[in-house]
Amino acid sequence: MRKIAIVTALLLATTGAQAQEYRVNGKGNDSCATWLSSPAQENAGSHWLLGMWTGLNVLNRHEHHLVGSKTDGMGIIGEVKKACAEAPSQLLVNAVLEAYLLIEKREYPDTLPTKP
């Protein structure tokens, strides 16, 4: 969980316009608006985000490695779309992280630290 928190803090603290302290490959560099701009973009970005989601679960394997298991791929994509609706200019990678943390908190409510 510590690794996820560190990676998340780095990713959410930056935007595409700022210097990045991490490497994002592929569609994660696109804004949410770009991802949802056409069916082809949405399809490619959806495949990318599900792959990233899997990677987050692998990275999180010692604690909450089944985040999203109570839904399906379309449910995960729907949560990312909600994050994108709130901030269309954010990078897709950041919207995925936001949705991942939201679902993780929902599925593991008693094991995650809460904000004061």
Coordinates of N, CA and C in Angstrom, one line a residue:
M1 N 0.8 -1.2 0.0 CA 0.0 0.0 0.0 C 0.9 1.3 0.0
R2 N 2.0 1.2 0.7 CA 2.9 2.3 0.7 C 3.3 2.7 -0.7
K3 N 3.7 1.7 -1.5 CA 4.1 2.0 -2.9 C 3.0 2.7 -3.6
I4 N 1.8 2.3 -3.5 CA 0.6 2.9 -4.2 C 0.5 4.3 -3.7
A5 N 0.6 4.6 -2.4 CA 0.4 5.9 -1.9 C 1.5 6.9 -2.5
I6 N 2.8 6.4 -2.5 CA 3.9 7.2 -3.1 C 3.6 7.5 -4.5
V7 N 3.3 6.5 -5.3 CA 3.1 6.7 -6.7 C 1.9 7.6 -7.0
T8 N 0.9 7.4 -6.2 CA -0.3 8.3 -6.4 C 0.0 9.7 -6.0
A9 N 0.7 9.9 -5.0 CA 1.1 11.3 -4.6 C 1.9 12.0 -5.7
L10 N 2.8 11.3 -6.3 CA 3.6 11.8 -7.4 C 2.8 12.1 -8.6
L11 N 1.9 11.2 -8.9 CA 1.1 11.4 -10.1 C 0.1 12.5 -10.0
L12 N -0.6 12.6 -8.8 CA -1.6 13.6 -8.6 C -1.1 15.0 -8.4
A13 N 0.2 15.0 -8.0 CA 0.8 16.3 -7.7 C 1.2 17.1 -8.9
T14 N 1.2 16.4 -10.1 CA 1.7 17.0 -11.3 C 0.6 17.0 -12.4
T15 N 0.8 17.8 -13.4 CA -0.1 17.8 -14.5 C 0.8 17.7 -15.8
G16 N 0.1 17.5 -16.9 CA 0.9 17.4 -18.2 C 1.7 18.6 -18.5
A17 N 1.3 19.8 -18.0 CA 2.0 21.0 -18.2 C 3.2 21.2 -17.4
Q18 N 3.3 20.5 -16.3 CA 4.4 20.6 -15.4 C 5.5 19.6 -15.7
A19 N 6.7 19.8 -15.1 CA 7.7 18.7 -15.3 C 7.2 17.5 -14.5
Q20 N 7.4 16.3 -15.2 CA 6.9 15.1 -14.6 C 8.1 14.4 -13.9
E21 N 7.8 13.8 -12.8 CA 8.8 13.0 -12.1 C 8.5 11.5 -12.2
Y22 N 7.8 11.2 -13.2 CA 7.5 9.8 -13.5 C 7.3 9.6 -15.0
R23 N 7.3 8.4 -15.5 CA 7.1 8.1 -16.9 C 5.8 7.5 -17.1
V24 N 5.0 8.0 -18.0 CA 3.7 7.4 -18.4 C 3.8 7.1 -19.9
N25 N 3.5 5.9 -20.2 CA 3.6 5.5 -21.6 C 2.2 5.4 -22.2
G26 N 2.0 5.7 -23.4 CA 0.8 5.5 -24.1 C -0.3 6.5 -23.8
K27 N -1.6 6.1 -23.8 CA -2.7 6.9 -23.7 C -2.9 7.6 -22.4
G28 N -2.2 7.2 -21.4 CA -2.2 7.9 -20.1 C -1.8 9.3 -20.1
N29 N -1.0 9.7 -21.2 CA -0.6 11.0 -21.4 C -1.6 11.9 -22.0
D30 N -2.7 11.3 -22.5 CA -3.8 12.1 -23.0 C -4.7 12.7 -22.0
S31 N -5.3 13.8 -22.3 CA -6.3 14.4 -21.3 C -7.5 13.5 -21.4
C32 N -8.3 13.7 -20.4 CA -9.6 13.0 -20.4 C -10.5 13.4 -21.6
A33 N -10.4 14.7 -21.9 CA -11.2 15.2 -23.1 C -10.7 14.6 -24.4
T34 N -9.4 14.4 -24.5 CA -8.9 13.7 -25.7 C -9.4 12.2 -25.7
W35 N -9.3 11.6 -24.6 CA -9.7 10.2 -24.5 C -11.2 10.0 -24.9
L36 N -12.0 10.9 -24.5 CA -13.5 10.8 -24.8 C -13.9 11.5 -26.1
S37 N -12.9 12.0 -26.9 CA -13.2 12.8 -28.1 C -13.7 12.0 -29.3
S38 N -13.5 10.7 -29.3 CA -14.0 9.9 -30.4 C -14.1 8.4 -30.0
P39 N -14.9 7.6 -30.7 CA -15.0 6.2 -30.3 C -13.6 5.5 -30.4
A40 N -12.8 5.8 -31.4 CA -11.5 5.2 -31.5 C -10.6 5.6 -30.3
Q41 N -10.6 6.9 -30.0 CA -9.8 7.3 -28.8 C -10.3 6.7 -27.5
E42 N -11.6 6.6 -27.4 CA -12.1 6.0 -26.2 C -11.8 4.5 -26.1
N43 N -11.9 3.8 -27.2 CA -11.5 2.4 -27.2 C -10.0 2.2 -26.8
A44 N -9.2 2.9 -27.4 CA -7.7 2.8 -27.1 C -7.4 3.2 -25.7
G45 N -8.0 4.3 -25.2 CA -7.8 4.7 -23.8 C -8.3 3.7 -22.8
S46 N -9.5 3.1 -23.1 CA -10.1 2.2 -22.2 C -9.2 0.9 -22.1
H47 N -8.6 0.5 -23.2 CA -7.7 -0.7 -23.1 C -6.5 -0.3 -22.2
W48 N -6.0 0.9 -22.4 CA -4.8 1.4 -21.7 C -5.2 1.4 -20.2
L49 N -6.3 2.0 -19.8 CA -6.6 2.2 -18.4 C -6.9 0.9 -17.7
L50 N -7.4 -0.1 -18.4 CA -7.6 -1.4 -17.8 C -6.3 -2.1 -17.5
G51 N -5.3 -1.9 -18.4 CA -4.0 -2.4 -18.2 C -3.3 -1.7 -17.1
M52 N -3.5 -0.4 -16.9 CA -2.9 0.3 -15.8 C -3.5 -0.2 -14.5
W53 N -4.8 -0.4 -14.5 CA -5.6 -0.9 -13.3 C -5.0 -2.3 -12.9
T54 N -4.8 -3.1 -13.9 CA -4.1 -4.4 -13.5 C -2.8 -4.2 -12.9
G55 N -2.0 -3.3 -13.5 CA -0.7 -3.0 -12.9 C -0.7 -2.5 -11.5
L56 N -1.7 -1.7 -11.2 CA -1.9 -1.2 -9.8 C -2.2 -2.3 -8.9
N57 N -3.0 -3.2 -9.3 CA -3.4 -4.4 -8.5 C -2.1 -5.3 -8.3
V58 N -1.3 -5.4 -9.3 CA -0.1 -6.2 -9.1 C 0.8 -5.5 -8.2
L59 N 1.0 -4.2 -8.3 CA 1.9 -3.5 -7.4 C 1.3 -3.5 -6.0
N60 N 0.1 -3.6 -5.8 CA -0.6 -3.6 -4.5 C -0.9 -5.0 -4.0
R61 N -0.2 -6.0 -4.5 CA -0.5 -7.4 -4.3 C -0.4 -7.9 -2.9
H62 N 0.3 -7.2 -2.0 CA 0.4 -7.7 -0.6 C -0.8 -7.2 0.2
E63 N -1.6 -6.3 -0.3 CA -2.7 -5.8 0.5 C -4.0 -5.9 -0.2
H64 N -4.3 -5.0 -1.1 CA -5.6 -4.9 -1.8 C -5.4 -5.2 -3.3
H65 N -5.1 -6.4 -3.6 CA -4.8 -6.8 -5.0 C -6.0 -7.1 -5.9
L66 N -7.2 -7.0 -5.3 CA -8.4 -7.3 -6.1 C -9.3 -6.0 -6.2
V67 N -8.7 -4.9 -6.2 CA -9.5 -3.7 -6.3 C -10.3 -3.7 -7.7
G68 N -11.6 -3.5 -7.6 CA -12.4 -3.6 -8.8 C -13.0 -4.9 -9.1
S69 N -12.7 -5.9 -8.2 CA -13.3 -7.3 -8.5 C -14.8 -7.4 -8.2
K70 N -15.3 -6.4 -7.6 CA -16.8 -6.4 -7.4 C -17.6 -5.7 -8.5
T71 N -16.9 -5.4 -9.6 CA -17.5 -4.8 -10.8 C -16.8 -5.5 -12.0
D72 N -17.0 -4.9 -13.2 CA -16.4 -5.5 -14.4 C -15.6 -4.3 -15.0
G73 N -15.0 -4.6 -16.2 CA -14.3 -3.6 -16.9 C -15.1 -2.3 -17.2
M74 N -16.4 -2.5 -17.6 CA -17.2 -1.4 -17.9 C -17.5 -0.5 -16.6
G75 N -17.6 -1.2 -15.5 CA -17.8 -0.5 -14.2 C -16.6 0.4 -13.9
I76 N -15.4 -0.2 -14.1 CA -14.2 0.5 -13.8 C -14.1 1.7 -14.8
I77 N -14.3 1.5 -16.1 CA -14.3 2.6 -17.0 C -15.3 3.7 -16.7
G78 N -16.5 3.3 -16.2 CA -17.5 4.2 -15.8 C -17.0 5.1 -14.6
E79 N -16.3 4.5 -13.7 CA -15.7 5.3 -12.5 C -14.6 6.3 -13.1
V80 N -13.8 5.9 -14.0 CA -12.8 6.8 -14.6 C -13.5 7.9 -15.3
K81 N -14.6 7.6 -16.0 CA -15.4 8.7 -16.8 C -15.9 9.7 -15.8
K82 N -16.4 9.2 -14.6 CA -16.8 10.2 -13.6 C -15.7 11.1 -13.2
A83 N -14.5 10.6 -12.9 CA -13.4 11.4 -12.6 C -13.1 12.4 -13.7
C84 N -13.2 11.9 -14.9 CA -12.9 12.8 -16.0 C -13.9 13.9 -16.2
A85 N -15.2 13.6 -15.9 CA -16.2 14.6 -16.0 C -16.0 15.8 -15.1
E86 N -15.3 15.5 -13.9 CA -15.0 16.6 -12.9 C -13.9 17.4 -13.4
A87 N -13.0 16.9 -14.2 CA -11.8 17.6 -14.6 C -11.3 17.1 -16.0
P88 N -12.0 17.5 -17.1 CA -11.7 17.0 -18.4 C -10.3 17.3 -18.9
S89 N -9.6 18.3 -18.3 CA -8.3 18.6 -18.8 C -7.2 17.7 -18.1
Q90 N -7.6 17.0 -17.0 CA -6.6 16.2 -16.4 C -6.1 15.0 -17.2
L91 N -4.9 14.5 -16.9 CA -4.4 13.4 -17.7 C -5.2 12.2 -17.3
L92 N -5.4 11.3 -18.3 CA -6.1 10.0 -18.1 C -5.4 9.2 -16.9
V93 N -4.1 9.2 -16.8 CA -3.4 8.5 -15.8 C -3.9 9.0 -14.4
N94 N -4.1 10.2 -14.2 CA -4.6 10.8 -12.9 C -6.0 10.4 -12.7
A95 N -6.9 10.4 -13.7 CA -8.3 10.0 -13.5 C -8.3 8.5 -13.1
V96 N -7.5 7.7 -13.7 CA -7.5 6.3 -13.3 C -7.1 6.1 -11.9
L97 N -6.0 6.8 -11.4 CA -5.6 6.7 -10.0 C -6.7 7.2 -9.1
E98 N -7.4 8.3 -9.5 CA -8.5 8.8 -8.6 C -9.6 7.7 -8.5
A99 N -10.0 7.1 -9.6 CA -11.0 6.1 -9.6 C -10.5 4.8 -8.8
Y100 N -9.3 4.5 -9.0 CA -8.7 3.3 -8.3 C -8.8 3.5 -6.8
L101 N -8.4 4.7 -6.3 CA -8.4 4.9 -4.9 C -9.8 5.0 -4.3
L102 N -10.7 5.5 -5.1 CA -12.1 5.6 -4.7 C -12.7 4.2 -4.5
I103 N -12.5 3.3 -5.5 CA -13.0 2.0 -5.4 C -12.3 1.2 -4.3
E104 N -11.0 1.4 -4.2 CA -10.3 0.7 -3.1 C -10.9 1.1 -1.8
K105 N -11.2 2.4 -1.6 CA -11.7 2.8 -0.3 C -13.1 2.2 -0.1
R106 N -13.9 2.1 -1.2 CA -15.2 1.5 -1.1 C -15.2 0.0 -0.8
E107 N -14.2 -0.7 -1.4 CA -14.2 -2.1 -1.2 C -13.4 -2.6 0.1
Y108 N -12.6 -1.7 0.6 CA -11.8 -2.0 1.8 C -11.9 -0.9 2.8
P109 N -13.1 -0.5 3.2 CA -13.3 0.7 4.0 C -12.7 0.6 5.4
D110 N -12.5 -0.6 6.0 CA -11.9 -0.7 7.3 C -10.4 -0.8 7.4
T111 N -9.8 -0.8 6.2 CA -8.3 -1.1 6.2 C -7.5 0.1 5.7
L112 N -8.2 1.1 5.2 CA -7.5 2.3 4.7 C -7.5 3.4 5.7
P113 N -6.4 4.2 5.7 CA -6.3 5.3 6.6 C -7.3 6.4 6.2
T114 N -7.9 7.1 7.1 CA -8.8 8.1 6.7 C -8.2 9.5 7.0
K115 N -8.6 10.5 6.2 CA -8.1 11.8 6.4 C -8.6 12.4 7.7
P116 N -7.8 13.2 8.4 CA -8.2 13.8 9.7 C -9.3 14.8 9.5

